[in-house]
Amino acid sequence: SLSLALSALHYPPTTMTASVSSLVAGGTVWLSALLMLVVCPYTKVEESFNLQAMHDILYHSSNISKYDHHEFPGVVPRTFTGPLSVATLSSPLIKLASIMDLPKAWSQLIVRAVLGALACHAFGRFVTAANRALAGQGLTWWLVAVTLSQFHLPFYMTRPLPNTFALILVLHAFAAWLRRDHRWLIVYMVFATVVIRFELIVLLGPIMLGELVYGKLSFFFMLWFGTAAGIFFLALTVPVDSYFWSRWLWPEGEVLYFNVVLNKSHNYGTSPFLWYFYSAIPRAIGLAALVWAPVGFYLEPKLRRWVVSVLAFVGIYSILPHKELRFVMYAFPMLNVTCAAGMSRAFRSRNFFLRLLVVGSVVANLAQAGLLLYISFWNYPGGWAFHRMHTMVQPGQTIHVGNLAAQTGVARFGQLDPELSYSKTEQWSESVQPSHFDWLLTEQSEVASLNTTHKVVFAEQGFHRLALKKQFPFLHVLLEPAIYAMLKRA
């Protein structure tokens, strides 16, 4: 909501055509994001904090003691500013859903749809700025087409990751950057860095350096204005987050200490230095679309310093051994501009073969996105099992959610019956035993040890692997039982 207020303050007057173009571009991508939301309505463990925070703000309000993060704080604290904004904007729709007597699970869809709307609003602004920066060379619809043909960017727009909240601000910052509006470029980037993801300083650095080298920005203005913005947003996040965490803290400061000083991020897995370049980016952009990036880079000189800054961010960030695709998702929109510029040039050449290649690239990307969406549908067995189990439970029964189920879709939004008792205790102990619960959601490795007290009612399938076969369609998605719902024996 704060990003919306900031965008209302700083965006210059636009023509009706530009406003409609921005709205349609963002709205079209939002429809794609909503489709993916409907297919994959559940979330993973890395989204858990923000999703549970939005639930607790909506359903527990000022009763902080009932908030999920006090029982499951996570490795490092995260900011409440993003969840608070989305929950505030979602609350009228959630009240309406309550009046209509819709199940509580609808609230999860609503908050994620609102998050997606914020991301797509920012995307629309970015598209308009990119089209203007390249002299309106028909870029808008090619950029929309490239984005729609992809899986990851629309998919992430409704996912309550810290990176998604940061992406909203980065898209607004990129729009300001393309308009050469350095004040708002700094405001949005500092906001995202200080409040949501401090790692974005690695993106801010190359951008500012490029503007200084090209003589577009004064060093002293950058220094004093950036410092002032940093102090302002620090003064915003510390009181808000200290209230919700019940202690004085700066969340991103603690994250910085954990990742840089303690250097513990590598505990969660490591990847080769070039992994982002040979794996993450080709998968996210799509190989078929990415082949047009060198064409756009070569034929549109204005693009080069923007793309170089973004690639510098990816290169510097590659130094960290722990890598995930979402860590560099901020680079995807600018890389999409490069692909779209290449496609636009090729299509305007009126060469039939080039036009066929462009259309084929979009179609191939769509096929890749469809496959990834189908796989993702099977990546949330915990959420599907939790929903299915609620059709079988009786009032007053107790439910224990195991680790894998909690990591693959179970959330407080899915706790549909207030008469049921839920537990996510991670370790069995003398005071917490399987026999204390009527229902268990557990993984395969635990089933044998629990058979004495509980029986398997059903097993929810999950993604196992891809397999090549001789018959059409040649590439097959193999599934395996992932989450077992077990009922206490009589």
Short mmCIF file of C-alpha atoms in Angstrom, two decimals:
data_model
loop_
_atom_site.label_atom_id
_atom_site.label_comp_id
_atom_site.label_asym_id
_atom_site.label_seq_id
_atom_site.Cartn_x
_atom_site.Cartn_y
_atom_site.Cartn_z
CA SER A 1 0.00 0.00 0.00
CA LEU A 2 2.94 2.31 0.70
CA SER A 3 4.37 1.55 -2.74
CA LEU A 4 1.01 2.47 -4.28
CA ALA A 5 1.00 5.75 -2.37
CA LEU A 6 4.54 6.52 -3.49
CA SER A 7 3.70 5.71 -7.12
CA ALA A 8 0.68 8.01 -6.98
CA LEU A 9 2.93 10.82 -5.73
CA HIS A 10 5.72 10.62 -8.25
CA TYR A 11 4.48 9.32 -11.59
CA PRO A 12 4.28 12.17 -14.10
CA PRO A 13 1.05 12.94 -15.97
CA THR A 14 0.54 10.48 -18.81
CA THR A 15 -1.58 10.42 -21.90
CA MET A 16 -4.77 8.37 -21.88
CA THR A 17 -3.14 5.93 -24.31
CA ALA A 18 -0.12 5.41 -22.04
CA SER A 19 -2.33 4.93 -18.97
CA VAL A 20 -4.53 2.39 -20.74
CA SER A 21 -1.46 0.63 -22.12
CA SER A 22 0.01 0.34 -18.62
CA LEU A 23 -3.29 -0.91 -17.21
CA VAL A 24 -3.82 -3.47 -19.97
CA ALA A 25 -0.20 -4.70 -19.85
CA GLY A 26 -0.33 -5.19 -16.07
CA GLY A 27 -3.86 -6.60 -16.16
CA THR A 28 -3.01 -9.15 -18.83
CA VAL A 29 -0.07 -10.49 -16.84
CA TRP A 30 -2.25 -10.47 -13.70
CA LEU A 31 -4.74 -12.79 -15.43
CA SER A 32 -1.87 -15.16 -16.19
CA ALA A 33 -0.73 -14.95 -12.56
CA LEU A 34 -4.29 -15.65 -11.37
CA LEU A 35 -4.49 -18.75 -13.57
CA MET A 36 -1.31 -20.04 -11.95
CA LEU A 37 -2.70 -19.15 -8.52
CA VAL A 38 -5.83 -21.22 -9.15
CA VAL A 39 -3.77 -24.18 -10.36
CA CYS A 40 -1.31 -23.88 -7.45
CA PRO A 41 -3.22 -22.30 -4.54
CA TYR A 42 -0.81 -23.48 -1.85
CA THR A 43 2.63 -22.25 -0.77
CA LYS A 44 6.04 -23.58 0.22
CA VAL A 45 8.00 -23.13 3.43
CA GLU A 46 9.95 -20.10 2.15
CA GLU A 47 6.64 -18.26 1.79
CA SER A 48 5.41 -19.35 5.20
CA PHE A 49 6.34 -16.28 7.26
CA ASN A 50 4.59 -13.73 5.05
CA LEU A 51 1.53 -15.92 4.51
CA GLN A 52 1.08 -16.70 8.21
CA ALA A 53 1.71 -13.03 9.04
CA MET A 54 -1.08 -11.91 6.70
CA HIS A 55 -3.40 -14.49 8.24
CA ASP A 56 -2.60 -13.37 11.78
CA ILE A 57 -3.00 -9.66 10.99
CA LEU A 58 -6.41 -10.38 9.46
CA TYR A 59 -7.70 -12.85 12.05
CA HIS A 60 -5.86 -11.95 15.29
CA SER A 61 -5.35 -8.22 14.75
CA SER A 62 -3.63 -6.72 17.83
CA ASN A 63 -3.50 -10.03 19.76
CA ILE A 64 0.19 -10.53 18.96
CA SER A 65 0.51 -13.46 21.37
CA LYS A 66 -1.48 -15.65 18.94
CA TYR A 67 0.76 -14.91 15.97
CA ASP A 68 2.50 -17.89 14.34
CA HIS A 69 5.98 -16.32 14.32
CA HIS A 70 6.26 -16.43 18.11
CA GLU A 71 6.07 -20.23 18.01
CA PHE A 72 7.92 -20.66 14.70
CA PRO A 73 10.20 -17.60 14.31
CA GLY A 74 12.31 -19.01 11.49
CA VAL A 75 16.08 -18.74 11.15
CA VAL A 76 16.05 -14.93 10.90
CA PRO A 77 13.30 -12.37 11.52
CA ARG A 78 11.52 -10.83 8.53
CA THR A 79 9.68 -7.55 8.17
CA PHE A 80 5.94 -7.21 8.68
CA THR A 81 5.64 -4.14 6.42
CA GLY A 82 4.83 -6.20 3.31
CA PRO A 83 2.27 -8.52 4.94
CA LEU A 84 0.71 -5.56 6.77
CA SER A 85 0.23 -3.65 3.50
CA VAL A 86 -1.31 -6.58 1.62
CA ALA A 87 -3.51 -7.59 4.57
CA THR A 88 -4.80 -4.01 4.84
CA LEU A 89 -5.67 -3.84 1.14
CA SER A 90 -7.24 -7.33 1.26
CA SER A 91 -9.39 -6.81 4.34
CA PRO A 92 -12.49 -5.39 2.55
CA LEU A 93 -12.54 -8.37 0.16
CA ILE A 94 -12.05 -10.81 3.02
CA LYS A 95 -14.93 -9.23 4.94
CA LEU A 96 -17.06 -9.59 1.81
CA ALA A 97 -16.05 -13.26 1.50
CA SER A 98 -17.03 -13.75 5.15
CA ILE A 99 -20.44 -12.15 4.53
CA MET A 100 -20.90 -14.51 1.57
CA ASP A 101 -20.03 -17.41 3.91
CA LEU A 102 -17.12 -18.55 1.73
CA PRO A 103 -14.63 -20.98 3.30
CA LYS A 104 -11.63 -19.48 5.05
CA ALA A 105 -9.35 -20.92 2.36
CA TRP A 106 -10.68 -18.25 0.00
CA SER A 107 -8.86 -15.66 2.11
CA GLN A 108 -5.54 -17.19 1.08
CA LEU A 109 -6.48 -16.79 -2.58
CA ILE A 110 -7.57 -13.19 -1.96
CA VAL A 111 -4.37 -12.02 -0.26
CA ARG A 112 -2.26 -13.66 -2.95
CA ALA A 113 -4.38 -12.15 -5.72
CA VAL A 114 -3.98 -8.70 -4.15
CA LEU A 115 -0.22 -9.23 -3.92
CA GLY A 116 -0.25 -10.20 -7.60
CA ALA A 117 -2.25 -7.08 -8.45
CA LEU A 118 0.40 -4.90 -6.77
CA ALA A 119 3.17 -6.68 -8.67
CA CYS A 120 1.34 -6.40 -12.00
CA HIS A 121 0.53 -2.72 -11.40
CA ALA A 122 4.27 -2.12 -10.99
CA PHE A 123 4.95 -4.26 -14.05
CA GLY A 124 2.55 -2.16 -16.13
CA ARG A 125 4.40 1.01 -15.10
CA PHE A 126 7.68 -0.62 -16.00
CA VAL A 127 6.40 -1.68 -19.43
CA THR A 128 5.23 1.86 -20.20
CA ALA A 129 8.59 3.33 -19.14
CA ALA A 130 10.50 0.78 -21.24
CA ASN A 131 8.40 1.53 -24.32
CA ARG A 132 9.00 5.26 -23.94
CA ALA A 133 12.72 4.84 -23.29
CA LEU A 134 13.08 2.94 -26.56
CA ALA A 135 11.06 5.53 -28.49
CA GLY A 136 7.89 3.46 -28.56
CA GLN A 137 9.14 0.83 -31.01
CA GLY A 138 6.17 -1.43 -30.47
CA LEU A 139 7.88 -2.88 -27.42
CA THR A 140 4.88 -2.98 -25.07
CA TRP A 141 3.10 -5.99 -26.50
CA TRP A 142 6.24 -7.96 -27.23
CA LEU A 143 7.33 -7.46 -23.63
CA VAL A 144 3.90 -8.60 -22.45
CA ALA A 145 4.03 -11.58 -24.84
CA VAL A 146 7.47 -12.65 -23.60
CA THR A 147 6.37 -12.38 -19.97
CA LEU A 148 3.10 -14.23 -20.57
CA SER A 149 4.96 -17.05 -22.29
CA GLN A 150 7.14 -17.61 -19.23
CA PHE A 151 6.46 -19.54 -16.07
CA HIS A 152 8.54 -18.06 -13.28
CA LEU A 153 7.80 -14.33 -13.34
CA PRO A 154 3.96 -14.57 -13.45
CA PHE A 155 4.12 -17.52 -11.03
CA TYR A 156 6.15 -15.58 -8.47
CA MET A 157 3.96 -12.48 -8.65
CA THR A 158 1.31 -14.03 -6.37
CA ARG A 159 3.70 -15.90 -4.10
CA PRO A 160 4.23 -14.21 -0.71
CA LEU A 161 8.01 -14.42 -0.81
CA PRO A 162 10.10 -11.55 0.57
CA ASN A 163 11.55 -11.39 -2.94
CA THR A 164 8.10 -10.75 -4.43
CA PHE A 165 7.47 -7.81 -2.10
CA ALA A 166 10.90 -6.50 -3.08
CA LEU A 167 10.18 -7.08 -6.79
CA ILE A 168 7.22 -4.69 -6.63
CA LEU A 169 9.51 -1.89 -5.46
CA VAL A 170 12.27 -2.86 -7.90
CA LEU A 171 9.85 -2.63 -10.85
CA HIS A 172 8.83 0.87 -9.76
CA ALA A 173 12.53 1.71 -9.36
CA PHE A 174 13.30 0.38 -12.84
CA ALA A 175 10.48 2.50 -14.29
CA ALA A 176 12.00 5.58 -12.63
CA TRP A 177 15.45 4.55 -13.87
CA LEU A 178 14.25 4.31 -17.47
CA ARG A 179 12.67 7.77 -17.12
CA ARG A 180 15.96 9.11 -15.65
CA ASP A 181 14.11 10.06 -12.47
CA HIS A 182 16.91 9.49 -10.00
CA ARG A 183 15.06 10.71 -6.94
CA TRP A 184 12.42 8.02 -7.17
CA LEU A 185 14.91 5.43 -8.35
CA ILE A 186 16.81 5.96 -5.10
CA VAL A 187 13.64 6.09 -2.97
CA TYR A 188 12.28 2.77 -4.25
CA MET A 189 15.62 0.96 -4.21
CA VAL A 190 16.53 2.17 -0.72
CA PHE A 191 13.03 1.24 0.50
CA ALA A 192 13.42 -2.28 -0.89
CA THR A 193 16.97 -2.62 0.45
CA VAL A 194 16.54 -1.28 3.99
CA VAL A 195 13.10 -2.73 4.69
CA ILE A 196 12.66 -5.93 2.68
CA ARG A 197 15.85 -7.45 1.18
CA PHE A 198 19.20 -5.91 2.07
CA GLU A 199 20.82 -8.01 -0.64
CA LEU A 200 19.41 -5.49 -3.14
CA ILE A 201 22.32 -3.23 -2.31
CA VAL A 202 24.17 -5.50 -4.75
CA LEU A 203 21.71 -4.33 -7.46
CA LEU A 204 21.68 -0.71 -6.32
CA GLY A 205 25.48 -0.51 -6.51
CA PRO A 206 25.91 -1.28 -10.25
CA ILE A 207 22.93 0.94 -11.13
CA MET A 208 24.34 3.93 -9.26
CA LEU A 209 27.85 3.30 -10.57
CA GLY A 210 26.56 3.20 -14.14
CA GLU A 211 24.65 6.46 -13.69
CA LEU A 212 27.75 8.11 -12.23
CA VAL A 213 30.04 6.84 -15.01
CA TYR A 214 27.66 8.05 -17.74
CA GLY A 215 27.35 11.45 -16.03
CA LYS A 216 23.63 11.05 -15.39
CA LEU A 217 23.87 11.49 -11.63
CA SER A 218 25.75 13.68 -9.15
CA PHE A 219 27.76 11.75 -6.56
CA PHE A 220 26.93 14.20 -3.77
CA PHE A 221 23.22 14.14 -4.58
CA MET A 222 23.28 10.34 -4.57
CA LEU A 223 25.12 10.34 -1.22
CA TRP A 224 22.97 12.77 0.73
CA PHE A 225 19.62 11.78 -0.80
CA GLY A 226 20.33 8.07 -0.45
CA THR A 227 21.41 8.52 3.17
CA ALA A 228 18.29 10.54 3.97
CA ALA A 229 16.08 7.89 2.35
CA GLY A 230 17.88 5.15 4.28
CA ILE A 231 17.34 6.91 7.61
CA PHE A 232 13.67 7.51 6.79
CA PHE A 233 12.93 3.87 5.91
CA LEU A 234 14.97 2.60 8.85
CA ALA A 235 12.80 4.79 11.08
CA LEU A 236 9.76 3.18 9.42
CA THR A 237 10.72 -0.49 9.68
CA VAL A 238 12.21 -0.55 13.19
CA PRO A 239 9.09 0.59 15.13
CA VAL A 240 6.69 -1.48 13.00
CA ASP A 241 8.69 -4.68 13.24
CA SER A 242 9.68 -4.17 16.86
CA TYR A 243 5.98 -4.03 17.72
CA PHE A 244 5.17 -7.31 15.97
CA TRP A 245 8.31 -9.13 17.16
CA SER A 246 7.90 -7.79 20.73
CA ARG A 247 11.53 -6.68 20.89
CA TRP A 248 13.61 -3.92 19.36
CA LEU A 249 15.09 -5.04 16.05
CA TRP A 250 15.88 -4.17 12.45
CA PRO A 251 15.01 -7.39 10.56
CA GLU A 252 17.28 -6.88 7.58
CA GLY A 253 20.13 -5.94 9.90
CA GLU A 254 19.84 -9.35 11.56
CA VAL A 255 19.64 -11.03 8.15
CA LEU A 256 22.80 -9.18 7.11
CA TYR A 257 24.56 -10.34 10.28
CA PHE A 258 23.45 -13.96 9.69
CA ASN A 259 24.50 -14.08 6.02
CA VAL A 260 27.62 -11.90 6.00
CA VAL A 261 29.14 -11.89 9.49
CA LEU A 262 28.20 -15.44 10.51
CA ASN A 263 28.27 -16.64 6.86
CA LYS A 264 25.65 -19.32 7.51
CA SER A 265 23.66 -19.14 4.28
CA HIS A 266 25.79 -21.92 2.78
CA ASN A 267 24.27 -24.32 5.32
CA TYR A 268 21.20 -24.44 3.07
CA GLY A 269 23.05 -25.78 0.03
CA THR A 270 25.59 -24.47 -2.46
CA SER A 271 25.77 -24.20 -6.25
CA PRO A 272 28.58 -23.48 -8.75
CA PHE A 273 29.56 -19.86 -9.39
CA LEU A 274 27.94 -19.70 -12.86
CA TRP A 275 24.72 -21.50 -11.86
CA TYR A 276 22.55 -18.40 -12.29
CA PHE A 277 23.83 -17.93 -15.85
CA TYR A 278 23.63 -21.50 -17.16
CA SER A 279 20.62 -22.74 -15.17
CA ALA A 280 18.45 -20.14 -13.41
CA ILE A 281 18.21 -17.44 -16.11
CA PRO A 282 17.66 -19.80 -19.09
CA ARG A 283 14.89 -21.60 -17.17
CA ALA A 284 13.24 -18.37 -16.06
CA ILE A 285 13.40 -16.49 -19.36
CA GLY A 286 13.03 -19.58 -21.54
CA LEU A 287 15.75 -20.68 -23.93
CA ALA A 288 13.54 -19.97 -26.95
CA ALA A 289 13.07 -16.33 -25.90
CA LEU A 290 16.59 -15.87 -24.55
CA VAL A 291 18.10 -16.40 -28.01
CA TRP A 292 16.69 -12.98 -28.96
CA ALA A 293 18.46 -11.18 -26.09
CA PRO A 294 21.78 -10.77 -27.98
CA VAL A 295 19.82 -9.36 -30.95
CA GLY A 296 18.11 -6.77 -28.77
CA PHE A 297 21.36 -5.98 -26.96
CA TYR A 298 23.17 -5.39 -30.27
CA LEU A 299 20.45 -3.44 -32.10
CA GLU A 300 19.29 -1.23 -29.20
CA PRO A 301 22.29 0.68 -27.79
CA LYS A 302 20.11 2.38 -25.16
CA LEU A 303 19.53 -1.00 -23.55
CA ARG A 304 23.15 -1.83 -22.97
CA ARG A 305 23.96 0.07 -19.80
CA TRP A 306 20.70 -1.09 -18.17
CA VAL A 307 21.34 -4.72 -19.03
CA VAL A 308 25.02 -4.54 -18.05
CA SER A 309 24.06 -3.19 -14.61
CA VAL A 310 21.55 -6.00 -14.10
CA LEU A 311 24.00 -8.69 -15.25
CA ALA A 312 26.65 -7.17 -12.96
CA PHE A 313 24.21 -7.68 -10.09
CA VAL A 314 23.80 -11.35 -11.03
CA GLY A 315 27.58 -11.75 -11.37
CA ILE A 316 28.34 -10.20 -7.98
CA TYR A 317 25.54 -12.14 -6.31
CA SER A 318 26.98 -15.34 -7.75
CA ILE A 319 29.85 -15.02 -5.25
CA LEU A 320 27.48 -16.23 -2.51
CA PRO A 321 27.55 -20.04 -2.54
CA HIS A 322 23.87 -20.53 -1.60
CA LYS A 323 21.81 -19.86 -4.73
CA GLU A 324 18.11 -19.90 -5.55
CA LEU A 325 16.37 -18.69 -8.68
CA ARG A 326 14.21 -16.25 -6.70
CA PHE A 327 17.30 -14.41 -5.44
CA VAL A 328 17.92 -12.95 -8.92
CA MET A 329 14.31 -12.61 -10.11
CA TYR A 330 14.77 -8.81 -10.17
CA ALA A 331 16.91 -9.27 -13.28
CA PHE A 332 14.20 -11.02 -15.28
CA PRO A 333 12.07 -7.96 -16.28
CA MET A 334 15.07 -6.10 -17.72
CA LEU A 335 16.29 -9.21 -19.54
CA ASN A 336 12.77 -9.59 -20.92
CA VAL A 337 13.03 -6.07 -22.34
CA THR A 338 16.15 -7.16 -24.23
CA CYS A 339 14.40 -10.26 -25.58
CA ALA A 340 11.33 -8.23 -26.55
CA ALA A 341 13.48 -5.63 -28.33
CA GLY A 342 15.12 -8.38 -30.40
CA MET A 343 11.75 -9.96 -31.24
CA SER A 344 10.25 -6.59 -32.16
CA ARG A 345 13.10 -5.80 -34.53
CA ALA A 346 12.93 -9.25 -36.15
CA PHE A 347 9.15 -9.11 -36.59
CA ARG A 348 9.25 -5.61 -38.12
CA SER A 349 11.77 -6.82 -40.70
CA ARG A 350 8.86 -8.37 -42.68
CA ASN A 351 11.03 -11.41 -43.29
CA PHE A 352 8.73 -14.44 -43.18
CA PHE A 353 11.41 -16.76 -41.78
CA LEU A 354 12.33 -14.33 -38.97
CA ARG A 355 8.68 -13.81 -38.12
CA LEU A 356 8.16 -17.54 -37.97
CA LEU A 357 11.14 -17.86 -35.61
CA VAL A 358 9.72 -15.17 -33.33
CA VAL A 359 6.29 -16.79 -33.13
CA GLY A 360 7.91 -20.20 -32.68
CA SER A 361 9.96 -18.83 -29.77
CA VAL A 362 6.83 -17.67 -27.97
CA VAL A 363 5.07 -20.99 -28.61
CA ALA A 364 8.09 -22.98 -27.37
CA ASN A 365 8.21 -20.82 -24.25
CA LEU A 366 4.52 -21.46 -23.64
CA ALA A 367 5.09 -25.21 -23.89
CA GLN A 368 7.90 -24.97 -21.33
CA ALA A 369 5.71 -22.86 -19.03
CA GLY A 370 2.86 -25.35 -19.32
CA LEU A 371 5.11 -28.23 -18.32
CA LEU A 372 6.50 -26.33 -15.33
CA LEU A 373 3.00 -25.35 -14.21
CA TYR A 374 1.88 -28.99 -14.38
CA ILE A 375 4.89 -30.06 -12.33
CA SER A 376 4.22 -27.29 -9.81
CA PHE A 377 0.66 -28.52 -9.34
CA TRP A 378 2.15 -31.69 -7.81
CA ASN A 379 4.66 -29.82 -5.65
CA TYR A 380 2.19 -29.02 -2.85
CA PRO A 381 1.05 -32.40 -1.51
CA GLY A 382 0.80 -31.02 2.04
CA GLY A 383 -1.76 -28.41 1.02
CA TRP A 384 -3.87 -30.85 -0.99
CA ALA A 385 -3.74 -33.47 1.77
CA PHE A 386 -4.71 -30.90 4.43
CA HIS A 387 -7.71 -29.83 2.35
CA ARG A 388 -8.78 -33.43 1.65
CA MET A 389 -8.43 -34.41 5.30
CA HIS A 390 -10.86 -31.63 6.32
CA THR A 391 -13.59 -33.43 4.38
CA MET A 392 -13.18 -36.43 6.73
CA VAL A 393 -12.48 -35.04 10.20
CA GLN A 394 -15.07 -34.86 12.97
CA PRO A 395 -15.64 -31.83 15.28
CA GLY A 396 -13.36 -31.83 18.28
CA GLN A 397 -10.66 -34.02 16.76
CA THR A 398 -6.96 -33.21 16.98
CA ILE A 399 -4.55 -32.95 14.03
CA HIS A 400 -0.76 -33.06 13.89
CA VAL A 401 0.98 -31.66 10.81
CA GLY A 402 4.40 -33.16 10.08
CA ASN A 403 7.41 -31.28 8.73
CA LEU A 404 7.03 -32.17 5.06
CA ALA A 405 3.31 -31.33 5.05
CA ALA A 406 4.05 -27.98 6.73
CA GLN A 407 6.70 -27.27 4.09
CA THR A 408 4.49 -28.15 1.11
CA GLY A 409 1.26 -26.26 1.54
CA VAL A 410 -0.23 -26.40 5.05
CA ALA A 411 -1.02 -22.92 6.37
CA ARG A 412 -3.29 -21.28 8.93
CA PHE A 413 -5.62 -20.19 6.14
CA GLY A 414 -6.35 -23.90 5.66
CA GLN A 415 -7.49 -24.39 9.27
CA LEU A 416 -11.15 -24.38 8.29
CA ASP A 417 -12.82 -25.55 11.50
CA PRO A 418 -12.36 -23.62 14.80
CA GLU A 419 -13.55 -26.71 16.68
CA LEU A 420 -10.48 -28.66 15.59
CA SER A 421 -7.15 -28.57 17.38
CA TYR A 422 -3.98 -28.23 15.27
CA SER A 423 -0.33 -28.84 16.11
CA LYS A 424 2.89 -28.35 14.12
CA THR A 425 5.26 -29.53 16.86
CA GLU A 426 8.45 -30.51 15.05
CA GLN A 427 9.79 -33.15 17.45
CA TRP A 428 8.05 -35.92 19.37
CA SER A 429 8.69 -35.84 23.10
CA GLU A 430 7.32 -37.35 26.31
CA SER A 431 4.67 -34.62 26.45
CA VAL A 432 3.83 -34.74 22.73
CA GLN A 433 3.26 -38.23 21.35
CA PRO A 434 1.56 -39.45 18.13
CA SER A 435 -1.06 -41.20 20.25
CA HIS A 436 -2.26 -37.78 21.48
CA PHE A 437 -3.65 -36.94 18.03
CA ASP A 438 -6.61 -38.28 16.06
CA TRP A 439 -5.09 -37.40 12.68
CA LEU A 440 -1.50 -37.26 11.47
CA LEU A 441 -0.18 -35.78 8.23
CA THR A 442 3.20 -37.38 7.79
CA GLU A 443 5.76 -38.50 5.23
CA GLN A 444 6.53 -42.01 4.02
CA SER A 445 9.57 -42.52 6.26
CA GLU A 446 7.38 -42.14 9.36
CA VAL A 447 4.49 -44.41 8.37
CA ALA A 448 5.98 -47.72 9.55
CA SER A 449 6.75 -46.40 13.05
CA LEU A 450 3.24 -44.95 13.40
CA ASN A 451 1.30 -48.03 12.24
CA THR A 452 0.85 -49.31 15.78
CA THR A 453 -1.29 -46.32 16.78
CA HIS A 454 -2.65 -45.05 13.44
CA LYS A 455 -3.78 -46.43 10.09
CA VAL A 456 -3.30 -44.89 6.64
CA VAL A 457 -6.52 -43.38 5.26
CA PHE A 458 -5.07 -41.98 2.05
CA ALA A 459 -1.78 -40.93 0.48
CA GLU A 460 -1.40 -37.68 -1.46
CA GLN A 461 0.74 -37.86 -4.58
CA GLY A 462 3.67 -35.53 -5.18
CA PHE A 463 6.17 -34.83 -7.96
CA HIS A 464 8.97 -37.40 -8.16
CA ARG A 465 10.92 -36.81 -11.37
CA LEU A 466 10.78 -36.42 -15.14
CA ALA A 467 11.33 -39.45 -17.35
CA LEU A 468 11.95 -39.87 -21.06
CA LYS A 469 9.87 -42.59 -22.72
CA LYS A 470 9.55 -43.91 -26.26
CA GLN A 471 5.84 -43.19 -26.65
CA PHE A 472 4.24 -39.76 -27.09
CA PRO A 473 4.50 -37.27 -25.37
CA PHE A 474 7.98 -38.73 -24.64
CA LEU A 475 8.51 -36.61 -21.53
CA HIS A 476 6.54 -37.99 -18.60
CA VAL A 477 5.98 -36.59 -15.10
CA LEU A 478 6.37 -39.37 -12.55
CA LEU A 479 4.60 -39.10 -9.20
CA GLU A 480 5.02 -40.85 -5.85
CA PRO A 481 3.11 -40.96 -2.56
CA ALA A 482 4.36 -37.94 -0.58
CA ILE A 483 2.01 -37.16 2.32
CA TYR A 484 0.09 -39.79 4.27
CA ALA A 485 -3.06 -39.02 6.25
CA MET A 486 -3.31 -41.39 9.20
CA LEU A 487 -6.28 -41.84 11.55
CA LYS A 488 -5.97 -43.07 15.13
CA ARG A 489 -6.93 -46.74 15.50
CA ALA A 490 -10.06 -47.47 17.52
#
